[in-house]
Coordinates of N, CA and C and ligand atoms in Angstrom, one line a residue:
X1 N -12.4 -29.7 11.7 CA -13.8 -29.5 11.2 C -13.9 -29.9 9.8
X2 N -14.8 -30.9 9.4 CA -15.1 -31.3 7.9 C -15.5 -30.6 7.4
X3 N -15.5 -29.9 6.3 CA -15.8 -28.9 5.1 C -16.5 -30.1 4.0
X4 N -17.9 -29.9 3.8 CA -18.3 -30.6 2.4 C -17.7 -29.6 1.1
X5 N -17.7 -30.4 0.2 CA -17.2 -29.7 -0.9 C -18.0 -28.5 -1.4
X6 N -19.4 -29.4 -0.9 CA -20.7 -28.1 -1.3 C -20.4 -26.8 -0.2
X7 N -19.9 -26.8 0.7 CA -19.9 -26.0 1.5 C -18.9 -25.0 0.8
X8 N -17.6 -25.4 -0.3 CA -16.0 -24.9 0.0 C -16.3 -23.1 -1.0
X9 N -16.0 -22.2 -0.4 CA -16.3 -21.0 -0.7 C -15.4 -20.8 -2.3
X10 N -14.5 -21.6 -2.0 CA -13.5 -21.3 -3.1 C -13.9 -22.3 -4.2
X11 N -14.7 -23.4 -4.3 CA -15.3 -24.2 -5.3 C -16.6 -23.1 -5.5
X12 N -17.2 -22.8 -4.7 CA -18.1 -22.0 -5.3 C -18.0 -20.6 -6.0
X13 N -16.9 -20.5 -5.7 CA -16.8 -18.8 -7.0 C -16.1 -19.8 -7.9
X14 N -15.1 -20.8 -8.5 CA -14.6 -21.3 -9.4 C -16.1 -21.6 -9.9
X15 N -17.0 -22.0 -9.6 CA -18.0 -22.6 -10.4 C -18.6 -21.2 -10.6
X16 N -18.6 -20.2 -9.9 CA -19.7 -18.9 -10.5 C -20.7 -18.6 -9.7
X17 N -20.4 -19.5 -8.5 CA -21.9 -19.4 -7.7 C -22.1 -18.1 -6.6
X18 N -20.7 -18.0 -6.6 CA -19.8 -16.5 -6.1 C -19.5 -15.4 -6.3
X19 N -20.0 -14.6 -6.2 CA -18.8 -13.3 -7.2 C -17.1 -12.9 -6.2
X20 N -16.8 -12.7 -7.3 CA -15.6 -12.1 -6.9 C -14.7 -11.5 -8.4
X21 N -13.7 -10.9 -7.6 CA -13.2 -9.6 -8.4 C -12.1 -10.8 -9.2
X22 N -12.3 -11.3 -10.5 CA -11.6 -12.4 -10.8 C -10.4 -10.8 -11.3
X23 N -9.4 -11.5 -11.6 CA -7.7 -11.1 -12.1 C -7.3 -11.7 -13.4
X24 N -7.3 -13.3 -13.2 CA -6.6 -13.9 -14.5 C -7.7 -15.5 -14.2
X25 N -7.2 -15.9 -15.4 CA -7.4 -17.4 -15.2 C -6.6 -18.4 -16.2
X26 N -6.3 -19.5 -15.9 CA -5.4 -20.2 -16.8 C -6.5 -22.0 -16.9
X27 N -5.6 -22.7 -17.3 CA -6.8 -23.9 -17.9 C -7.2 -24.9 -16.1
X28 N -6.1 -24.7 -15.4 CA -6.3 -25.6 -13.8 C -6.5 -24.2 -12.9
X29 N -6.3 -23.1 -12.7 CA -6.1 -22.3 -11.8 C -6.8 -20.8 -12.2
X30 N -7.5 -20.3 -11.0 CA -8.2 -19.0 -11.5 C -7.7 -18.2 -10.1
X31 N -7.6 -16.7 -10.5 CA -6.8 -15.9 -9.4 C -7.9 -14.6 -9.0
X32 N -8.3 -14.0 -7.8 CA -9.1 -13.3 -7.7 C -8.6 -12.1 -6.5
X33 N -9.1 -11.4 -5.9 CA -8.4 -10.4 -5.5 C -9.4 -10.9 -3.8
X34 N -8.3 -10.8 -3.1 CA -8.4 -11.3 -1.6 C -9.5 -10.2 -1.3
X35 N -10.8 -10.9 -0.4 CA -11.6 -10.0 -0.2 C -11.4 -8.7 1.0
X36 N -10.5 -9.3 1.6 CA -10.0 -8.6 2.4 C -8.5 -8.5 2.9
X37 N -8.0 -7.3 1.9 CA -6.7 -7.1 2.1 C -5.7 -6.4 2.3
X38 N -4.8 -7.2 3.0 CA -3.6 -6.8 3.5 C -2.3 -6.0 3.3
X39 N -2.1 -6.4 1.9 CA -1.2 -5.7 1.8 C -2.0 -5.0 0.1
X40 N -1.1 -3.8 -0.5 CA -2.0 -3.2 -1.7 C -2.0 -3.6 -2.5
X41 N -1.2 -5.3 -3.0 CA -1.1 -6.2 -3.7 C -2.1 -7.5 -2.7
X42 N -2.8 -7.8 -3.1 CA -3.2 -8.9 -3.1 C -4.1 -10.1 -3.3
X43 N -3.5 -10.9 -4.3 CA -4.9 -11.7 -4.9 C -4.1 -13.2 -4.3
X44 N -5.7 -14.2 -4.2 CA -5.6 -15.2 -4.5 C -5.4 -16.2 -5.7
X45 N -4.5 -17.4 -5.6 CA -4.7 -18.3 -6.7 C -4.9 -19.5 -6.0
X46 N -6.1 -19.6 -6.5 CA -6.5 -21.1 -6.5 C -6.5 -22.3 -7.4
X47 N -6.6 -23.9 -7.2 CA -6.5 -24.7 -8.3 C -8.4 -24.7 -8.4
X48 N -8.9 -25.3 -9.7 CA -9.8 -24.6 -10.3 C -11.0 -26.5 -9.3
X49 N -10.1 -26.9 -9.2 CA -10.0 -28.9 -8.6 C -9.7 -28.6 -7.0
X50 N -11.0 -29.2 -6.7 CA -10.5 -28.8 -4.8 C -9.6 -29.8 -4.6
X51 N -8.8 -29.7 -3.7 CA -7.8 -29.9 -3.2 C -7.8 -29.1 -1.5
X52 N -7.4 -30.0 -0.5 CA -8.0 -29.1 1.0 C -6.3 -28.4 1.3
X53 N -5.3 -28.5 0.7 CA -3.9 -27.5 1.0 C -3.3 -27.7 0.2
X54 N -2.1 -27.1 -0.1 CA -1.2 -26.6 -1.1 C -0.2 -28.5 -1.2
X55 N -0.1 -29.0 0.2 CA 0.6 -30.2 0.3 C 0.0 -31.1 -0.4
X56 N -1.6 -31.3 -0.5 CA -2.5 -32.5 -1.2 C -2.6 -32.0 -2.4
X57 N -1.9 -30.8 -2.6 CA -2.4 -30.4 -4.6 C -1.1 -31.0 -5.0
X58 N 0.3 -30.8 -4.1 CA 1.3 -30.6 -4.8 C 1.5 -32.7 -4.9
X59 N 0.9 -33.6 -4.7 CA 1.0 -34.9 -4.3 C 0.0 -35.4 -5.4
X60 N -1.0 -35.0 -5.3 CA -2.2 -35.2 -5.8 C -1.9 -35.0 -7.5
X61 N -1.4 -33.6 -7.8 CA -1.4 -32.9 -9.1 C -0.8 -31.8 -9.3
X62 N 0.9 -32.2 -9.1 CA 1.7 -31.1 -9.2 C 1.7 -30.4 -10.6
X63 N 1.1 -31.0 -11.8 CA 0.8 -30.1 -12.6 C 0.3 -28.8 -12.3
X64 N -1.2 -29.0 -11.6 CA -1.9 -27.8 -11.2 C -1.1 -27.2 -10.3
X65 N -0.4 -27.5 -9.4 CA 0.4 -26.3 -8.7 C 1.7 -26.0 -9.3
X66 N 2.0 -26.3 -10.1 CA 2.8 -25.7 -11.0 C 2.2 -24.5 -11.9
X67 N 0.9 -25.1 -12.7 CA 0.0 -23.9 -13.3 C 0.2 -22.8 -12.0
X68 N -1.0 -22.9 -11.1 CA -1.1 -22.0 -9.7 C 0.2 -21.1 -9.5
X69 N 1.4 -22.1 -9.8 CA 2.5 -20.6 -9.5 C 3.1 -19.6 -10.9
X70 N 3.0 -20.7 -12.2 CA 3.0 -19.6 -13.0 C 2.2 -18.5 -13.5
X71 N 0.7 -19.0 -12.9 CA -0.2 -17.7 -13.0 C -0.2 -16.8 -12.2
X72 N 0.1 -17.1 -10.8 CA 0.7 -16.1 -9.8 C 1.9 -15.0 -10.1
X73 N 2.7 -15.9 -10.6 CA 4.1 -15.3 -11.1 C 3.4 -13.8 -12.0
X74 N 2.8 -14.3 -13.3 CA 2.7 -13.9 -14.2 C 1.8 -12.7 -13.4
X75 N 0.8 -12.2 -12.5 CA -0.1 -11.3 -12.1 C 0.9 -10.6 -11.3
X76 N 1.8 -11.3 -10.6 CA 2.8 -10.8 -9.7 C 3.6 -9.5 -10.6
X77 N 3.8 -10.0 -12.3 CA 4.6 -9.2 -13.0 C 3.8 -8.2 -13.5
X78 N 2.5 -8.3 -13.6 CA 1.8 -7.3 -14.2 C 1.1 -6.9 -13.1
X79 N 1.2 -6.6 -12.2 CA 0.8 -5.7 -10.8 C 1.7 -5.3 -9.9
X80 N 2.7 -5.7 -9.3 CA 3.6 -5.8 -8.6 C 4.9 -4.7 -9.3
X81 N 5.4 -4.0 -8.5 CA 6.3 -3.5 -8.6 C 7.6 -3.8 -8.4
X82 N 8.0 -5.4 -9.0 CA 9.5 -6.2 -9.0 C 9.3 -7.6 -7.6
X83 N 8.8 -6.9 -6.6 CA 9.0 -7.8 -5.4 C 7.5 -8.3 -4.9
X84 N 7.6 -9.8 -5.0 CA 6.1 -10.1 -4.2 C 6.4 -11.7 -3.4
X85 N 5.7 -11.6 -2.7 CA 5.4 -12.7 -1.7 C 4.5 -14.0 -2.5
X86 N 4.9 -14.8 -2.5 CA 3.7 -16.5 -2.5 C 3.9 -17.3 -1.3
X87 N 2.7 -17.1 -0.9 CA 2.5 -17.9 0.8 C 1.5 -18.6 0.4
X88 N 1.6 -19.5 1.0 CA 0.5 -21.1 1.7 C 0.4 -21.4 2.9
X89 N -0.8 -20.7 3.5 CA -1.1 -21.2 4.6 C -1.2 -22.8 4.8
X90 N -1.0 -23.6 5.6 CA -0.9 -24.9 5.8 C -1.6 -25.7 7.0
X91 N -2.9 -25.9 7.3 CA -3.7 -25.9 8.3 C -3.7 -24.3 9.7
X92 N -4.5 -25.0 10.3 CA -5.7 -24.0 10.7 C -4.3 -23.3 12.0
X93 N -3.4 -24.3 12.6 CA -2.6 -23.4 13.4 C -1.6 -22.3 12.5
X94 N -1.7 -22.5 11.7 CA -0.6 -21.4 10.8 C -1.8 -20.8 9.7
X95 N -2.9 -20.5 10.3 CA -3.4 -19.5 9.7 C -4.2 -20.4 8.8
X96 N -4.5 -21.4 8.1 CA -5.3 -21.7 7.0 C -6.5 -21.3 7.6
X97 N -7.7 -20.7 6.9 CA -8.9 -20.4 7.2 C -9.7 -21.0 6.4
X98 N -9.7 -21.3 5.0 CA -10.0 -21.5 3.6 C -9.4 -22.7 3.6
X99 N -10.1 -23.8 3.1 CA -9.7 -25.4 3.3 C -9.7 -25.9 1.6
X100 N -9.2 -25.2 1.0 CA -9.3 -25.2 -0.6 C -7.8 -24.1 -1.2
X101 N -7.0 -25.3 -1.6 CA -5.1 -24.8 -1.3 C -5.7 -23.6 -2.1
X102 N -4.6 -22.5 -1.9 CA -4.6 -21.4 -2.6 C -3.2 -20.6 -2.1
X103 N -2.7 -20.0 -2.9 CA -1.5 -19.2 -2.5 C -2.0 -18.0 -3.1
X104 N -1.4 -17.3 -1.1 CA -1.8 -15.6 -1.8 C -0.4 -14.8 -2.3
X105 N -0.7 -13.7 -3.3 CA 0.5 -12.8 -4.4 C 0.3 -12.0 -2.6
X106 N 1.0 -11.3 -2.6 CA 1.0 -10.1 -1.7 C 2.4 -9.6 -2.1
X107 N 2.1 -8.1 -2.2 CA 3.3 -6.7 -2.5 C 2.9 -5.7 -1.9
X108 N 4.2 -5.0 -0.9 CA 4.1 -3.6 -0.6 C 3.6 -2.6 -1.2
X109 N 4.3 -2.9 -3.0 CA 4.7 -2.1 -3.7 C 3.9 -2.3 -5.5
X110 N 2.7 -1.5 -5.7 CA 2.1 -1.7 -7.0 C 2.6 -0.9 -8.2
X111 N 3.0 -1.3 -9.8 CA 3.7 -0.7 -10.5 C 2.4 0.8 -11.0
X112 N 3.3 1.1 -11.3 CA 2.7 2.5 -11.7 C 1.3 1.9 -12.8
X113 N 1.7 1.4 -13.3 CA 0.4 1.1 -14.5 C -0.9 0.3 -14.3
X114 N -0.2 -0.5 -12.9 CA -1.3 -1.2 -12.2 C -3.0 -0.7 -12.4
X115 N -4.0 -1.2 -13.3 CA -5.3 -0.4 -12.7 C -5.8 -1.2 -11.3
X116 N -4.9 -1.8 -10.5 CA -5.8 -1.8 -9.4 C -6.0 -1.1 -8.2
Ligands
LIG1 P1 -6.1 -18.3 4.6 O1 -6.3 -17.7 5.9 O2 -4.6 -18.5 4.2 O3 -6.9 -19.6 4.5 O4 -6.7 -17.4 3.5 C1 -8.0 -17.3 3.2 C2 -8.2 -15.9 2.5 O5 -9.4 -16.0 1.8 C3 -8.3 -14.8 3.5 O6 -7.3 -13.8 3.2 C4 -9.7 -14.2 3.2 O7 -9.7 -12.8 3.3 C5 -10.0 -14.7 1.8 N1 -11.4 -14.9 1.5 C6 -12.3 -15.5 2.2 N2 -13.5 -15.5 1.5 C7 -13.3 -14.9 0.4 C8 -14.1 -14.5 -0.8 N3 -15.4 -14.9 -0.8 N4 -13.5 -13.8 -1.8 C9 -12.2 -13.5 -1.7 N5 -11.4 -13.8 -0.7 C10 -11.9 -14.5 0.3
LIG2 ZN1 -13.0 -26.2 -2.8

């Protein structure tokens, strides 16, 4: 199914048009807290530049998914209790639902100081 860009949920909170519970942001990638989540760690990072999967960002502008994983990394360290997950869903049979790359943080385990 074609997604217009005007349509992409994740270009529209990068532009504002959205709310959502932002986390961090860096100069290509902004990270926000999954609207609905699974584990008690879990935000999204997205590149701030649509891109429709993690394969056409990393081809396209592996700078920005480079950004994308050190701002992940870095939320991972200030939320996360040592151990966290970075996953990329990759089309619609392995779960992609959201057609705008993004890798989700997910942890078991939140540090004590965490305010989330
Ligand atoms: P995926 O299934 O890998 O494409 O992941 C898409 C994720 O985006 C899901 O975990 C959804 O819960 C999340 N999601 C969808 N819409 C929003 C939104 N408006 N704000 C935050 N997270 C969202
Ligand atoms: Zn988009």
């Amino acid at each position: 199914m074609e997604v217009s860009l005007s349509d992409c949920v994740f270009c529209k909170i990068v532009a504002g048009q959205i709310p959502a519970k932002k986390v961090a942001e860096s100069e290509k990638s902004l990270a926000f807290f999954d609207v609905s989540p699974r584990q008690p760690l879990h935000v999204l990072v997205v590149p701030k530049n649509h891109h429709d999967n993690v394969a056409d960002l990393a081809f396209s502008d592996p700078e920005a998914l480079v950004d994308l994983i050190q701002l992940g990394s870095k939320i991972a360290n200030d939320h996360a209790a040592g151990s966290f997950r970075l996953t990329f869903n990759t089309g619609s049979d392995a779960g992609q639902t959201v057609f705008h790359a993004h890798g989700h943080i997910t942890s078991k385990s939140l540090k004590e100081t965490s305010g989330n």
